[in-house]
Tab-separated table of C-alpha atoms in Angstrom:
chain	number	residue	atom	x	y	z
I	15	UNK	CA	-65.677	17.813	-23.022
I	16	UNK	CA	-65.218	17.732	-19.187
I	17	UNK	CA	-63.811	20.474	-16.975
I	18	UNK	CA	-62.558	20.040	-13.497
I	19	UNK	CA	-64.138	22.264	-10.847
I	20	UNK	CA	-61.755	25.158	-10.702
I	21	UNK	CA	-62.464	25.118	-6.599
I	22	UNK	CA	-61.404	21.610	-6.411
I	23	UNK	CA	-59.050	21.641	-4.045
I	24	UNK	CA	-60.136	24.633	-2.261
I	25	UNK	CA	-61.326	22.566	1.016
I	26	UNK	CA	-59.410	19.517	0.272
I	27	UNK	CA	-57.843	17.918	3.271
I	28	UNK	CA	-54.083	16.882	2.043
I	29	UNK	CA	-51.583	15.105	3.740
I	30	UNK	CA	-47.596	14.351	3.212
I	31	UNK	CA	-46.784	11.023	2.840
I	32	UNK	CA	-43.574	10.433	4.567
I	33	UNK	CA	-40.136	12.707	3.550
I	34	UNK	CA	-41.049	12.435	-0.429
I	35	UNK	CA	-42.821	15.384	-0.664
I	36	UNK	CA	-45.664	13.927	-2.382
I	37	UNK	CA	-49.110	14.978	-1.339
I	38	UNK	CA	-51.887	13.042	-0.728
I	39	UNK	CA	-55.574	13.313	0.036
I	40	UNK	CA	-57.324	12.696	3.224
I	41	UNK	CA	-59.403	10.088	0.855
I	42	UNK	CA	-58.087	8.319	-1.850
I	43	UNK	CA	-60.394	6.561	-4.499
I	44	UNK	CA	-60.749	2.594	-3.965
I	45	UNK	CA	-61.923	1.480	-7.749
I	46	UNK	CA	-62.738	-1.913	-6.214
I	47	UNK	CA	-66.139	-4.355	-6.806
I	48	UNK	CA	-68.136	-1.215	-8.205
I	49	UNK	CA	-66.389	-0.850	-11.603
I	50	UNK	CA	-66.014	-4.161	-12.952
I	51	UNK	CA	-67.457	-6.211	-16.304
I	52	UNK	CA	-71.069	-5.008	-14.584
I	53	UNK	CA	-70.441	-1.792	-14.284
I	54	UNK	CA	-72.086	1.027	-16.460
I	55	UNK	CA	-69.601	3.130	-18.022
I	56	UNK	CA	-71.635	6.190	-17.771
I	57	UNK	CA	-72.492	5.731	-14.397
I	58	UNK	CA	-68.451	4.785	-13.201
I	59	UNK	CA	-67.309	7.937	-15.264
I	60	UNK	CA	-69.652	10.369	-13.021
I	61	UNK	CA	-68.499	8.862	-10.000
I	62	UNK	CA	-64.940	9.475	-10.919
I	63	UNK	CA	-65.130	12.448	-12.305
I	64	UNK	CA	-67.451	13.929	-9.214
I	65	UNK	CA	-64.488	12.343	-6.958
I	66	UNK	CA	-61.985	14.321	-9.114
I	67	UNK	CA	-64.384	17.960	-8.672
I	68	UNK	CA	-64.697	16.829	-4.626
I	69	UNK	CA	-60.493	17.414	-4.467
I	70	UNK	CA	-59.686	13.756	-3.969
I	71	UNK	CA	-57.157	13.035	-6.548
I	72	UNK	CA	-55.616	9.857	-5.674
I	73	UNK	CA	-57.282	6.763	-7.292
I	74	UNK	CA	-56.180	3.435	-6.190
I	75	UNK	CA	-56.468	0.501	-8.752
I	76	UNK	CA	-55.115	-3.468	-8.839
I	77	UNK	CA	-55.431	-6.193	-11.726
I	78	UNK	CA	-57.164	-8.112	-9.493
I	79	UNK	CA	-60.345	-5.294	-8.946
I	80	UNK	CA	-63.327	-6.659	-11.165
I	81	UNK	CA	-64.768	-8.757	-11.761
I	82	UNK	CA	-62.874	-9.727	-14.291
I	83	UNK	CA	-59.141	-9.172	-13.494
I	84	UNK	CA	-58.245	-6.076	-15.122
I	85	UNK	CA	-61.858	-4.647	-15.066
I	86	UNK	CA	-61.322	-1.951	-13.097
I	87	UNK	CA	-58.114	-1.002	-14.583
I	88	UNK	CA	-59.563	-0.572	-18.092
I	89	UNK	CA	-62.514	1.685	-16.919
I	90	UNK	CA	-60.928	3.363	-15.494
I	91	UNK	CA	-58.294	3.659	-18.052
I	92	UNK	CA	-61.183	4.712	-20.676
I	93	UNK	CA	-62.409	7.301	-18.309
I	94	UNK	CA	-58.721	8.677	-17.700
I	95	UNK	CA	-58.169	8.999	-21.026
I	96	UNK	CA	-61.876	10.430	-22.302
I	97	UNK	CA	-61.861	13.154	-19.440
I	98	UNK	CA	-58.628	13.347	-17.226
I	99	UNK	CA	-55.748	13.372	-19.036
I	100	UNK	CA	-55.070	17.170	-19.452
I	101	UNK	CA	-55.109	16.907	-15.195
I	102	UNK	CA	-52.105	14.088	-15.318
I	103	UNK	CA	-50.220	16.468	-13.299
I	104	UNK	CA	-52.163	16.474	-10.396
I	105	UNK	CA	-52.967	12.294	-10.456
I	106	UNK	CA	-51.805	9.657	-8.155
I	107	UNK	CA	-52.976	6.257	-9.607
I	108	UNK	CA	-51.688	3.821	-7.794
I	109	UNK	CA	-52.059	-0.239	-8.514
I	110	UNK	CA	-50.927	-3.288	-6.872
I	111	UNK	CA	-49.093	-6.714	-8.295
I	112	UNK	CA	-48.859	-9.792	-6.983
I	113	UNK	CA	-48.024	-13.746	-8.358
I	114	UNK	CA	-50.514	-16.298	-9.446
């Protein structure tokens, strides 16, 4: 079972985003071309979860990230769920939508 670093955010670089109050990294995570249909699962899940030790917290996701649409979403989905989900909390997963 995965543990977070407990010094994971101990030289993290975050930022305000506007008057909301929420805080951001300096870097967010861009799940692009790298974790699509061709991806190995292993291999995505240490990157992720090495991101996640690192302090960056914010992972940013779309439908359209693959390939296939909806690639990206899932693995990272799977990995959310196998590893992060007791850190919800302290998650910003962001997506995009779109027509066509």
């Amino acid at each position: 079972m995965y543990k977070a670093n407990d010094d994971r955010y101990e030289n993290a670089v975050v930022r305000r985003a506007g008057n909301s109050g929420l805080q951001l990294p300096a870097l967010s995570f861009g799940l692009w071309h790298s974790f699509g249909d061709d991806a190995n699962y292993g291999d995505s899940e240490k990157v992720i979860l090495k991101a996640f030790d690192l302090g960056i917290f914010s992972f940013d996701n779309a439908y359209n990230y693959g390939p296939s649409a909806g690639a990206a979403e899932r693995m990272f989905g799977e990995v959310y769920r196998a590893n992060l989900k007791p850190y919800r909390d302290e998650l910003v997963i962001t997506t995009k939508a779109g027509f066509n």
